[in-house]
């Protein structure tokens, strides 16, 4: 099951993808405004193959740029992530060793005697 935040992120991404697709289709379908400010009837024959290739090239370059920025951020943060993993592993090992040491050292000592005030409070309850 997806959490609410993950579902909202997926909806946001799909909405952004839908809007980007609609924008690309509108650019392909509608020609640029003429000098007089009028628009002619949109058709697929008004865009040249070179224009369509330029549009796809621009879209792919922008996606590559966003991917490169994301990769760079991940590349910079990876040493920090690895340092935290090693640190928490070290803390876990130290904690385990200390629990084992306490278990070994405290098995020879007598159990603590119960306190009177704790026993009296149980009688009241």
Short mmCIF file of the C-alpha atoms (twelve columns), coordinates in Angstrom:
data_MODEL
# 
_entry.id   MODEL 
# 
loop_
_atom_site.group_PDB 
_atom_site.id 
_atom_site.type_symbol 
_atom_site.label_atom_id 
_atom_site.label_alt_id 
_atom_site.label_comp_id 
_atom_site.label_asym_id 
_atom_site.label_seq_id 
_atom_site.Cartn_x 
_atom_site.Cartn_y 
_atom_site.Cartn_z 
_atom_site.pdbx_PDB_model_num 
ATOM 1   C CA . UNK A 1   0.000  0.000   0.000   1 
ATOM 2   C CA . UNK A 2   1.246  3.479   -0.794  1 
ATOM 3   C CA . UNK A 3   1.412  6.150   1.812   1 
ATOM 4   C CA . UNK A 4   -0.533 9.358   1.321   1 
ATOM 5   C CA . UNK A 5   2.569  11.400  0.583   1 
ATOM 6   C CA . UNK A 6   3.888  8.931   -1.998  1 
ATOM 7   C CA . UNK A 7   0.496  8.823   -3.684  1 
ATOM 8   C CA . UNK A 8   0.382  12.635  -3.802  1 
ATOM 9   C CA . UNK A 9   3.871  12.694  -5.344  1 
ATOM 10  C CA . UNK A 10  2.812  10.168  -7.986  1 
ATOM 11  C CA . UNK A 11  -0.299 12.220  -8.767  1 
ATOM 12  C CA . UNK A 12  1.826  15.366  -9.022  1 
ATOM 13  C CA . UNK A 13  4.277  13.658  -11.381 1 
ATOM 14  C CA . UNK A 14  1.531  12.251  -13.578 1 
ATOM 15  C CA . UNK A 15  -0.184 15.649  -13.662 1 
ATOM 16  C CA . UNK A 16  3.097  17.355  -14.584 1 
ATOM 17  C CA . UNK A 17  3.743  14.752  -17.305 1 
ATOM 18  C CA . UNK A 18  0.216  15.234  -18.646 1 
ATOM 19  C CA . UNK A 19  0.630  19.025  -18.741 1 
ATOM 20  C CA . UNK A 20  4.033  18.706  -20.455 1 
ATOM 21  C CA . UNK A 21  2.555  16.369  -23.055 1 
ATOM 22  C CA . UNK A 22  -0.345 18.755  -23.661 1 
ATOM 23  C CA . UNK A 23  2.088  21.649  -24.043 1 
ATOM 24  C CA . UNK A 24  4.181  19.744  -26.586 1 
ATOM 25  C CA . UNK A 25  1.077  18.771  -28.564 1 
ATOM 26  C CA . UNK A 26  -0.178 22.377  -28.525 1 
ATOM 27  C CA . UNK A 27  3.202  23.572  -29.798 1 
ATOM 28  C CA . UNK A 28  3.122  20.998  -32.580 1 
ATOM 29  C CA . UNK A 29  -0.484 21.697  -33.565 1 
ATOM 30  C CA . UNK A 30  -0.601 25.483  -33.424 1 
ATOM 31  C CA . UNK A 31  1.615  27.533  -35.737 1 
ATOM 32  C CA . UNK A 32  3.355  30.705  -34.579 1 
ATOM 33  C CA . UNK A 33  1.363  33.933  -34.792 1 
ATOM 34  C CA . UNK A 34  1.648  35.804  -38.061 1 
ATOM 35  C CA . UNK A 35  2.884  39.363  -38.300 1 
ATOM 36  C CA . UNK A 36  -0.669 40.716  -38.061 1 
ATOM 37  C CA . UNK A 37  -1.349 38.819  -34.841 1 
ATOM 38  C CA . UNK A 38  -3.766 36.388  -36.494 1 
ATOM 39  C CA . UNK A 39  -3.465 32.656  -36.241 1 
ATOM 40  C CA . UNK A 40  -4.052 30.447  -39.200 1 
ATOM 41  C CA . UNK A 41  -5.836 27.129  -39.021 1 
ATOM 42  C CA . UNK A 42  -3.637 24.644  -37.110 1 
ATOM 43  C CA . UNK A 43  -2.446 21.594  -39.005 1 
ATOM 44  C CA . UNK A 44  0.351  19.081  -38.765 1 
ATOM 45  C CA . UNK A 45  1.719  20.101  -42.153 1 
ATOM 46  C CA . UNK A 46  2.935  23.487  -40.913 1 
ATOM 47  C CA . UNK A 47  5.701  22.114  -38.720 1 
ATOM 48  C CA . UNK A 48  8.811  21.129  -40.578 1 
ATOM 49  C CA . UNK A 49  10.714 17.952  -39.811 1 
ATOM 50  C CA . UNK A 50  13.642 20.095  -38.699 1 
ATOM 51  C CA . UNK A 51  11.374 22.006  -36.322 1 
ATOM 52  C CA . UNK A 52  9.990  18.785  -34.891 1 
ATOM 53  C CA . UNK A 53  13.527 17.404  -34.486 1 
ATOM 54  C CA . UNK A 54  14.564 20.638  -32.741 1 
ATOM 55  C CA . UNK A 55  11.599 20.357  -30.399 1 
ATOM 56  C CA . UNK A 56  12.478 16.773  -29.493 1 
ATOM 57  C CA . UNK A 57  16.140 17.746  -29.112 1 
ATOM 58  C CA . UNK A 58  15.188 20.538  -26.693 1 
ATOM 59  C CA . UNK A 59  12.967 18.212  -24.680 1 
ATOM 60  C CA . UNK A 60  15.673 15.537  -24.487 1 
ATOM 61  C CA . UNK A 61  18.340 18.070  -23.521 1 
ATOM 62  C CA . UNK A 62  16.181 19.473  -20.726 1 
ATOM 63  C CA . UNK A 63  15.508 15.959  -19.421 1 
ATOM 64  C CA . UNK A 64  19.224 15.136  -19.569 1 
ATOM 65  C CA . UNK A 65  20.052 18.343  -17.712 1 
ATOM 66  C CA . UNK A 66  17.559 17.522  -14.951 1 
ATOM 67  C CA . UNK A 67  18.939 13.985  -14.782 1 
ATOM 68  C CA . UNK A 68  22.498 15.294  -14.595 1 
ATOM 69  C CA . UNK A 69  21.618 17.672  -11.766 1 
ATOM 70  C CA . UNK A 70  19.924 14.834  -9.892  1 
ATOM 71  C CA . UNK A 71  22.944 12.592  -10.468 1 
ATOM 72  C CA . UNK A 72  25.318 15.301  -9.219  1 
ATOM 73  C CA . UNK A 73  23.267 15.843  -6.052  1 
ATOM 74  C CA . UNK A 74  23.247 12.089  -5.413  1 
ATOM 75  C CA . UNK A 75  26.981 11.866  -6.139  1 
ATOM 76  C CA . UNK A 76  27.697 14.652  -3.614  1 
ATOM 77  C CA . UNK A 77  25.416 13.177  -0.944  1 
ATOM 78  C CA . UNK A 78  26.580 9.558   -1.324  1 
ATOM 79  C CA . UNK A 79  29.641 9.931   0.988   1 
ATOM 80  C CA . UNK A 80  27.363 11.359  3.681   1 
ATOM 81  C CA . UNK A 81  24.946 8.452   3.311   1 
ATOM 82  C CA . UNK A 82  27.786 5.934   3.494   1 
ATOM 83  C CA . UNK A 83  29.255 7.722   6.530   1 
ATOM 84  C CA . UNK A 84  25.899 7.530   8.333   1 
ATOM 85  C CA . UNK A 85  25.563 3.821   7.484   1 
ATOM 86  C CA . UNK A 86  29.046 3.096   8.835   1 
ATOM 87  C CA . UNK A 87  28.398 5.227   11.929  1 
ATOM 88  C CA . UNK A 88  25.114 3.487   12.760  1 
ATOM 89  C CA . UNK A 89  26.729 0.083   12.146  1 
ATOM 90  C CA . UNK A 90  29.536 1.013   14.532  1 
ATOM 91  C CA . UNK A 91  27.022 2.207   17.159  1 
ATOM 92  C CA . UNK A 92  25.122 -1.083  16.793  1 
ATOM 93  C CA . UNK A 93  28.284 -3.139  17.282  1 
ATOM 94  C CA . UNK A 94  29.330 -1.104  20.351  1 
ATOM 95  C CA . UNK A 95  25.824 -1.398  21.812  1 
ATOM 96  C CA . UNK A 96  25.783 -5.164  21.283  1 
ATOM 97  C CA . UNK A 97  29.222 -5.588  22.840  1 
ATOM 98  C CA . UNK A 98  28.225 -3.482  25.845  1 
ATOM 99  C CA . UNK A 99  25.027 -5.518  26.359  1 
ATOM 100 C CA . UNK A 100 27.023 -8.752  26.192  1 
ATOM 101 C CA . UNK A 101 29.566 -7.328  28.645  1 
ATOM 102 C CA . UNK A 102 26.836 -6.247  31.067  1 
ATOM 103 C CA . UNK A 103 25.248 -9.700  30.852  1 
ATOM 104 C CA . UNK A 104 28.561 -11.413 31.585  1 
ATOM 105 C CA . UNK A 105 29.583 -9.103  34.424  1 
ATOM 106 C CA . UNK A 106 26.197 -8.918  36.112  1 
ATOM 107 C CA . UNK A 107 25.514 -12.685 36.167  1 
ATOM 108 C CA . UNK A 108 27.920 -13.141 39.146  1 
ATOM 109 C CA . UNK A 109 26.433 -10.330 41.221  1 
ATOM 110 C CA . UNK A 110 23.444 -11.021 43.457  1 
ATOM 111 C CA . UNK A 111 20.053 -9.760  42.261  1 
ATOM 112 C CA . UNK A 112 19.092 -6.356  43.651  1 
ATOM 113 C CA . UNK A 113 16.928 -6.482  46.744  1 
ATOM 114 C CA . UNK A 114 13.383 -5.169  46.306  1 
ATOM 115 C CA . UNK A 115 12.724 -1.788  47.840  1 
ATOM 116 C CA . UNK A 116 10.066 -1.400  50.490  1 
ATOM 117 C CA . UNK A 117 8.388  1.625   48.946  1 
ATOM 118 C CA . UNK A 118 7.891  -0.172  45.628  1 
ATOM 119 C CA . UNK A 119 6.313  -3.154  47.397  1 
ATOM 120 C CA . UNK A 120 4.030  -0.865  49.422  1 
ATOM 121 C CA . UNK A 121 2.812  0.906   46.295  1 
ATOM 122 C CA . UNK A 122 1.806  -2.416  44.757  1 
ATOM 123 C CA . UNK A 123 -0.289 -3.243  47.806  1 
ATOM 124 C CA . UNK A 124 -2.186 0.028   47.442  1 
ATOM 125 C CA . UNK A 125 -3.054 -0.706  43.809  1 
# 
